[in-house]
PDB file of C-alpha atoms in Angstrom:
ATOM      1  CA  SER A   1      96.355  65.276  84.275  1.00 44.00           C
ATOM      2  CA  ARG A   2      92.868  64.814  85.749  1.00 42.00           C
ATOM      3  CA  THR A   3      93.763  67.235  88.566  1.00 44.00           C
ATOM      4  CA  ARG A   4      95.095  69.779  86.084  1.00 45.00           C
ATOM      5  CA  SER A   5      91.926  69.559  83.977  1.00 44.00           C
ATOM      6  CA  SER A   6      89.658  69.906  87.040  1.00 45.00           C
ATOM      7  CA  VAL A   7      91.611  73.009  88.163  1.00 47.00           C
ATOM      8  CA  ALA A   8      91.308  74.465  84.649  1.00 47.00           C
ATOM      9  CA  LEU A   9      87.593  73.671  84.643  1.00 42.00           C
ATOM     10  CA  SER A  10      87.157  75.353  88.058  1.00 46.00           C
ATOM     11  CA  ARG A  11      88.892  78.480  86.806  1.00 48.00           C
ATOM     12  CA  TRP A  12      86.805  78.468  83.613  1.00 44.00           C
ATOM     13  CA  TRP A  13      83.551  78.165  85.612  1.00 44.00           C
ATOM     14  CA  ALA A  14      84.687  80.889  88.012  1.00 46.00           C
ATOM     15  CA  SER A  15      85.421  83.250  85.125  1.00 49.00           C
ATOM     16  CA  ARG A  16      82.106  82.412  83.430  1.00 46.00           C
ATOM     17  CA  ALA A  17      80.158  82.848  86.649  1.00 44.00           C
ATOM     18  CA  THR A  18      81.602  86.299  87.237  1.00 43.00           C
ATOM     19  CA  GLU A  19      81.326  87.691  83.670  1.00 47.00           C
ATOM     20  CA  GLY A  20      77.668  88.706  83.882  1.00 44.00           C
ATOM     21  CA  PHE A  21      78.007  89.646  87.529  1.00 42.00           C
ATOM     22  CA  ALA A  22      80.842  92.093  86.851  1.00 42.00           C
ATOM     23  CA  ALA A  23      78.936  93.735  84.022  1.00 40.00           C
ATOM     24  CA  ARG A  24      76.055  94.693  86.349  1.00 39.00           C
ATOM     25  CA  ARG A  25      78.046  96.547  88.981  1.00 40.00           C
ATOM     26  CA  ARG A  26      80.475  99.395  89.368  1.00 34.00           C
ATOM     27  CA  GLY A  27      83.716  98.059  90.770  1.00 39.00           C
ATOM     28  CA  HIS A  28      83.220  95.689  93.680  1.00 56.00           C
ATOM     29  CA  VAL A  29      81.398  98.003  96.051  1.00 61.00           C
ATOM     30  CA  SER A  30      77.618  98.238  96.091  1.00 56.00           C
ATOM     31  CA  ARG A  31      76.015 101.614  95.368  1.00 50.00           C
ATOM     32  CA  GLY A  32      75.732 103.879  98.373  1.00 51.00           C
ATOM     33  CA  MET A  33      78.944 102.637  99.974  1.00 58.00           C
ATOM     34  CA  SER A  34      82.282 104.411 100.047  1.00 66.00           C
ATOM     35  CA  PRO A  35      84.544 103.221  97.218  1.00 84.00           C
ATOM     36  CA  LEU A  36      87.357 102.873  99.793  1.00 92.00           C
ATOM     37  CA  LEU A  37      87.248  99.991 102.256  1.00 94.00           C
ATOM     38  CA  ARG A  38      89.332  98.883 105.196  1.00 96.00           C
ATOM     39  CA  THR A  39      90.073  95.255 104.451  1.00 96.00           C
ATOM     40  CA  GLY A  40      89.619  94.368 108.104  1.00 96.00           C
ATOM     41  CA  SER A  41      85.940  95.281 107.684  1.00 96.00           C
ATOM     42  CA  LEU A  42      85.551  92.474 105.120  1.00 97.00           C
ATOM     43  CA  VAL A  43      86.733  89.820 107.571  1.00 97.00           C
ATOM     44  CA  GLY A  44      83.784  88.355 109.433  1.00 97.00           C
ATOM     45  CA  ARG A  45      81.220  89.197 106.745  1.00 97.00           C
ATOM     46  CA  PRO A  46      79.061  86.342 105.511  1.00 98.00           C
ATOM     47  CA  VAL A  47      79.446  85.183 101.898  1.00 97.00           C
ATOM     48  CA  VAL A  48      76.003  84.669 100.363  1.00 97.00           C
ATOM     49  CA  ILE A  49      74.088  83.793  97.227  1.00 95.00           C
ATOM     50  CA  GLN A  50      70.848  85.718  97.587  1.00 91.00           C
ATOM     51  CA  ASP A  51      69.658  84.622 101.057  1.00 88.00           C
ATOM     52  CA  VAL A  52      71.774  81.461 101.280  1.00 95.00           C
ATOM     53  CA  ARG A  53      74.841  81.727 103.494  1.00 96.00           C
ATOM     54  CA  LEU A  54      77.827  79.843 102.032  1.00 97.00           C
ATOM     55  CA  GLY A  55      80.383  80.774 104.670  1.00 97.00           C
ATOM     56  CA  VAL A  56      82.219  83.667 106.294  1.00 98.00           C
ATOM     57  CA  ALA A  57      85.360  85.576 105.266  1.00 98.00           C
ATOM     58  CA  VAL A  58      88.122  84.747 107.771  1.00 98.00           C
ATOM     59  CA  ASP A  59      91.101  86.542 106.179  1.00 97.00           C
ATOM     60  CA  ALA A  60      91.956  88.971 103.388  1.00 97.00           C
ATOM     61  CA  LEU A  61      94.735  87.829 101.016  1.00 96.00           C
ATOM     62  CA  PHE A  62      97.095  90.245  99.268  1.00 96.00           C
ATOM     63  CA  ASP A  63      99.616  89.809  96.475  1.00 94.00           C
ATOM     64  CA  ARG A  64     103.283  89.460  97.376  1.00 89.00           C
ATOM     65  CA  ALA A  65     103.997  93.197  96.962  1.00 89.00           C
ATOM     66  CA  LEU A  66     100.986  94.190  99.127  1.00 92.00           C
ATOM     67  CA  GLY A  67      99.739  96.264  96.216  1.00 93.00           C
ATOM     68  CA  ARG A  68      96.382  94.549  95.734  1.00 95.00           C
ATOM     69  CA  LEU A  69      93.754  92.500  97.550  1.00 96.00           C
ATOM     70  CA  VAL A  70      93.502  89.325  95.458  1.00 96.00           C
ATOM     71  CA  GLY A  71      90.791  87.569  97.434  1.00 96.00           C
ATOM     72  CA  LEU A  72      89.406  86.282 100.675  1.00 97.00           C
ATOM     73  CA  ASP A  73      89.840  83.108 102.679  1.00 97.00           C
ATOM     74  CA  VAL A  74      86.290  81.875 103.293  1.00 97.00           C
ATOM     75  CA  ARG A  75      85.339  79.294 105.925  1.00 97.00           C
ATOM     76  CA  CYS A  76      82.421  77.448 104.318  1.00 96.00           C
ATOM     77  CA  ARG A  77      79.500  75.693 105.980  1.00 94.00           C
ATOM     78  CA  ASP A  78      81.130  72.305 105.288  1.00 95.00           C
ATOM     79  CA  GLU A  79      84.090  73.472 107.468  1.00 95.00           C
ATOM     80  CA  ALA A  80      86.419  73.712 104.432  1.00 95.00           C
ATOM     81  CA  ASN A  81      88.302  76.905 103.673  1.00 96.00           C
ATOM     82  CA  ARG A  82      88.085  78.177 100.103  1.00 96.00           C
ATOM     83  CA  PHE A  83      89.510  81.079  98.098  1.00 96.00           C
ATOM     84  CA  LEU A  84      87.082  83.770  96.923  1.00 97.00           C
ATOM     85  CA  PRO A  85      88.666  85.974  94.222  1.00 96.00           C
ATOM     86  CA  TYR A  86      87.903  89.603  95.092  1.00 96.00           C
ATOM     87  CA  PRO A  87      86.625  90.409  91.578  1.00 94.00           C
ATOM     88  CA  ALA A  88      84.034  87.618  91.969  1.00 95.00           C
ATOM     89  CA  CYS A  89      82.148  89.255  94.841  1.00 95.00           C
ATOM     90  CA  GLU A  90      80.068  92.342  95.413  1.00 94.00           C
ATOM     91  CA  VAL A  91      80.608  94.117  98.717  1.00 94.00           C
ATOM     92  CA  PHE A  92      77.565  95.223 100.701  1.00 93.00           C
ATOM     93  CA  GLU A  93      77.513  96.791 104.177  1.00 91.00           C
ATOM     94  CA  ASP A  94      76.677  93.481 105.849  1.00 93.00           C
ATOM     95  CA  ARG A  95      77.714  90.752 103.381  1.00 95.00           C
ATOM     96  CA  LEU A  96      79.767  89.657 100.391  1.00 96.00           C
ATOM     97  CA  ALA A  97      77.538  88.483  97.538  1.00 96.00           C
ATOM     98  CA  VAL A  98      78.468  85.963  94.854  1.00 96.00           C
ATOM     99  CA  GLU A  99      76.421  84.581  91.995  1.00 94.00           C
ATOM    100  CA  SER A 100      77.624  80.989  92.162  1.00 93.00           C
ATOM    101  CA  PRO A 101      79.266  78.681  94.689  1.00 93.00           C
ATOM    102  CA  LEU A 102      81.661  77.755  91.878  1.00 93.00           C
ATOM    103  CA  VAL A 103      83.621  80.973  92.497  1.00 94.00           C
ATOM    104  CA  LEU A 104      84.768  79.550  95.854  1.00 94.00           C
ATOM    105  CA  LEU A 105      87.955  77.710  94.887  1.00 93.00           C
ATOM    106  CA  GLU A 106      89.483  75.073  97.162  1.00 89.00           C
ATOM    107  CA  ARG A 107      92.788  74.221  95.480  1.00 86.00           C
ATOM    108  CA  GLU A 108      93.821  77.817  94.804  1.00 86.00           C
ATOM    109  CA  LEU A 109      93.690  78.856  98.481  1.00 88.00           C
ATOM    110  CA  ASP A 110      97.103  77.407  99.346  1.00 88.00           C
ATOM    111  CA  PHE A 111      98.652  79.115  96.315  1.00 89.00           C
ATOM    112  CA  TYR A 112      97.488  82.544  97.506  1.00 86.00           C
ATOM    113  CA  ARG A 113      98.351  81.848 101.158  1.00 87.00           C
ATOM    114  CA  VAL A 114     101.923  80.873 100.216  1.00 88.00           C
ATOM    115  CA  GLY A 115     102.434  83.346  97.365  1.00 88.00           C
ATOM    116  CA  GLY A 116     100.918  86.340  99.092  1.00 90.00           C
ATOM    117  CA  SER A 117     100.138  87.636 102.555  1.00 93.00           C
ATOM    118  CA  GLY A 118      97.063  87.432 104.756  1.00 95.00           C
ATOM    119  CA  LEU A 119      95.909  90.469 106.694  1.00 96.00           C
ATOM    120  CA  SER A 120      95.902  88.333 109.858  1.00 95.00           C
ATOM    121  CA  GLY A 121      99.653  87.753 109.495  1.00 94.00           C
ATOM    122  CA  LEU A 122     100.398  91.369 108.565  1.00 95.00           C
ATOM    123  CA  ARG A 123      98.623  93.063 111.472  1.00 96.00           C
ATOM    124  CA  GLY A 124     101.086  94.107 114.142  1.00 96.00           C
ATOM    125  CA  GLN A 125     104.048  94.062 111.746  1.00 95.00           C
ATOM    126  CA  PRO A 126     106.318  97.120 111.987  1.00 96.00           C
ATOM    127  CA  VAL A 127     105.755  99.894 109.443  1.00 95.00           C
ATOM    128  CA  LEU A 128     108.856 101.819 108.391  1.00 93.00           C
ATOM    129  CA  VAL A 129     108.891 104.994 106.330  1.00 92.00           C
ATOM    130  CA  ALA A 130     112.271 105.890 104.837  1.00 90.00           C
ATOM    131  CA  GLY A 131     113.877 103.538 107.386  1.00 89.00           C
ATOM    132  CA  ASP A 132     112.181 105.115 110.428  1.00 92.00           C
ATOM    133  CA  ALA A 133     109.707 103.113 112.527  1.00 93.00           C
ATOM    134  CA  LEU A 134     106.264 104.735 112.423  1.00 94.00           C
ATOM    135  CA  GLY A 135     104.224 102.097 114.280  1.00 96.00           C
ATOM    136  CA  THR A 136     102.568  98.783 113.450  1.00 96.00           C
ATOM    137  CA  LEU A 137     100.167  97.806 110.703  1.00 96.00           C
ATOM    138  CA  ALA A 138      96.521  98.017 111.763  1.00 97.00           C
ATOM    139  CA  ASP A 139      94.801  97.679 108.372  1.00 97.00           C
ATOM    140  CA  LEU A 140      95.057  98.294 104.633  1.00 97.00           C
ATOM    141  CA  VAL A 141      92.561 100.476 102.750  1.00 97.00           C
ATOM    142  CA  ILE A 142      91.637  99.345  99.245  1.00 96.00           C
ATOM    143  CA  GLY A 143      90.125 101.117  96.254  1.00 94.00           C
ATOM    144  CA  PRO A 144      87.327  99.853  94.005  1.00 90.00           C
ATOM    145  CA  GLU A 145      89.531  97.368  92.134  1.00 91.00           C
ATOM    146  CA  GLY A 146      91.253  96.017  95.249  1.00 94.00           C
ATOM    147  CA  GLU A 147      94.339  98.234  94.950  1.00 95.00           C
ATOM    148  CA  VAL A 148      95.935  99.292  98.246  1.00 95.00           C
ATOM    149  CA  VAL A 149      95.500 103.075  98.497  1.00 95.00           C
ATOM    150  CA  ARG A 150      96.235 103.738 102.191  1.00 96.00           C
ATOM    151  CA  ILE A 151      98.034 102.033 105.060  1.00 96.00           C
ATOM    152  CA  VAL A 152      96.519 102.318 108.533  1.00 97.00           C
ATOM    153  CA  VAL A 153      99.273 102.457 111.132  1.00 97.00           C
ATOM    154  CA  ALA A 154      98.825 102.108 114.893  1.00 97.00           C
ATOM    155  CA  THR A 155     101.129 104.579 116.649  1.00 95.00           C
ATOM    156  CA  PRO A 156     101.535 105.480 120.327  1.00 93.00           C
ATOM    157  CA  HIS A 157      99.297 108.508 119.579  1.00 93.00           C
ATOM    158  CA  GLY A 158      96.486 106.582 117.847  1.00 95.00           C
ATOM    159  CA  GLN A 159      95.933 105.451 114.288  1.00 96.00           C
ATOM    160  CA  THR A 160      97.173 107.343 111.262  1.00 95.00           C
ATOM    161  CA  GLU A 161      96.866 106.687 107.534  1.00 95.00           C
ATOM    162  CA  ILE A 162      99.750 106.967 105.100  1.00 95.00           C
ATOM    163  CA  ASP A 163     100.103 106.493 101.363  1.00 93.00           C
ATOM    164  CA  PRO A 164     101.833 103.358 100.129  1.00 92.00           C
ATOM    165  CA  GLY A 165     104.868 104.158  98.075  1.00 84.00           C
ATOM    166  CA  THR A 166     108.573 104.381  97.845  1.00 79.00           C
ATOM    167  CA  GLY A 167     110.276 103.973 101.183  1.00 87.00           C
ATOM    168  CA  VAL A 168     107.310 102.303 102.926  1.00 92.00           C
ATOM    169  CA  VAL A 169     108.022  98.857 104.352  1.00 91.00           C
ATOM    170  CA  VAL A 170     105.535  96.644 106.230  1.00 92.00           C
ATOM    171  CA  GLY A 171     107.333  93.837 108.037  1.00 87.00           C
ATOM    172  CA  ASN A 172     109.668  92.604 105.315  1.00 79.00           C
ATOM    173  CA  HIS A 173     107.475  93.824 102.414  1.00 71.00           C
ATOM    174  CA  ALA A 174     108.507  96.949 100.508  1.00 70.00           C
ATOM    175  CA  LEU A 175     105.212  98.250  99.142  1.00 66.00           C
ATOM    176  CA  ARG A 176     104.830  98.787  95.425  1.00 60.00           C
ATOM    177  CA  PRO A 177     101.775 100.310  93.745  1.00 56.00           C
ATOM    178  CA  ALA A 178      99.349  97.871  92.094  1.00 56.00           C
ATOM    179  CA  VAL A 179      99.472  97.834  88.332  1.00 51.00           C
TER     180      VAL A 179
END
């Protein structure tokens, strides 16, 4: 019961910490940046509060249907990995900004690792379109709310981008649009 209440409290603080933050920005992408992002470009960016570095994003985590980026796996300065919900951060060219360390959730990370898919595990998986092999997954492009809008496929002739949709399968995941 104590664990359940501390998880509920963590979620409550995370939602409170992001309320004012979300109201001050358009989507998750800072002004001046493209509203479309390759999720691979988020991996390796530091997670900061103002000038204080909390950790670094080490993986991007998607929902089970690969329709939406739900958050990031962050390796913190204390060597612990924590879950950063995507809506709780603002994306800049060189960093991911948060308003509170309370948005970095420790217990929820395993839930999203098991219930979803990390970009690190998806890269190199075969991409099929209507049953035909096109190549392997190189990256996923997301829109302002974290929805997957393009799939970057490595082919023998270079990289190509395709739309997610009916008939597209990455590894064993049939892609469905985010709702």
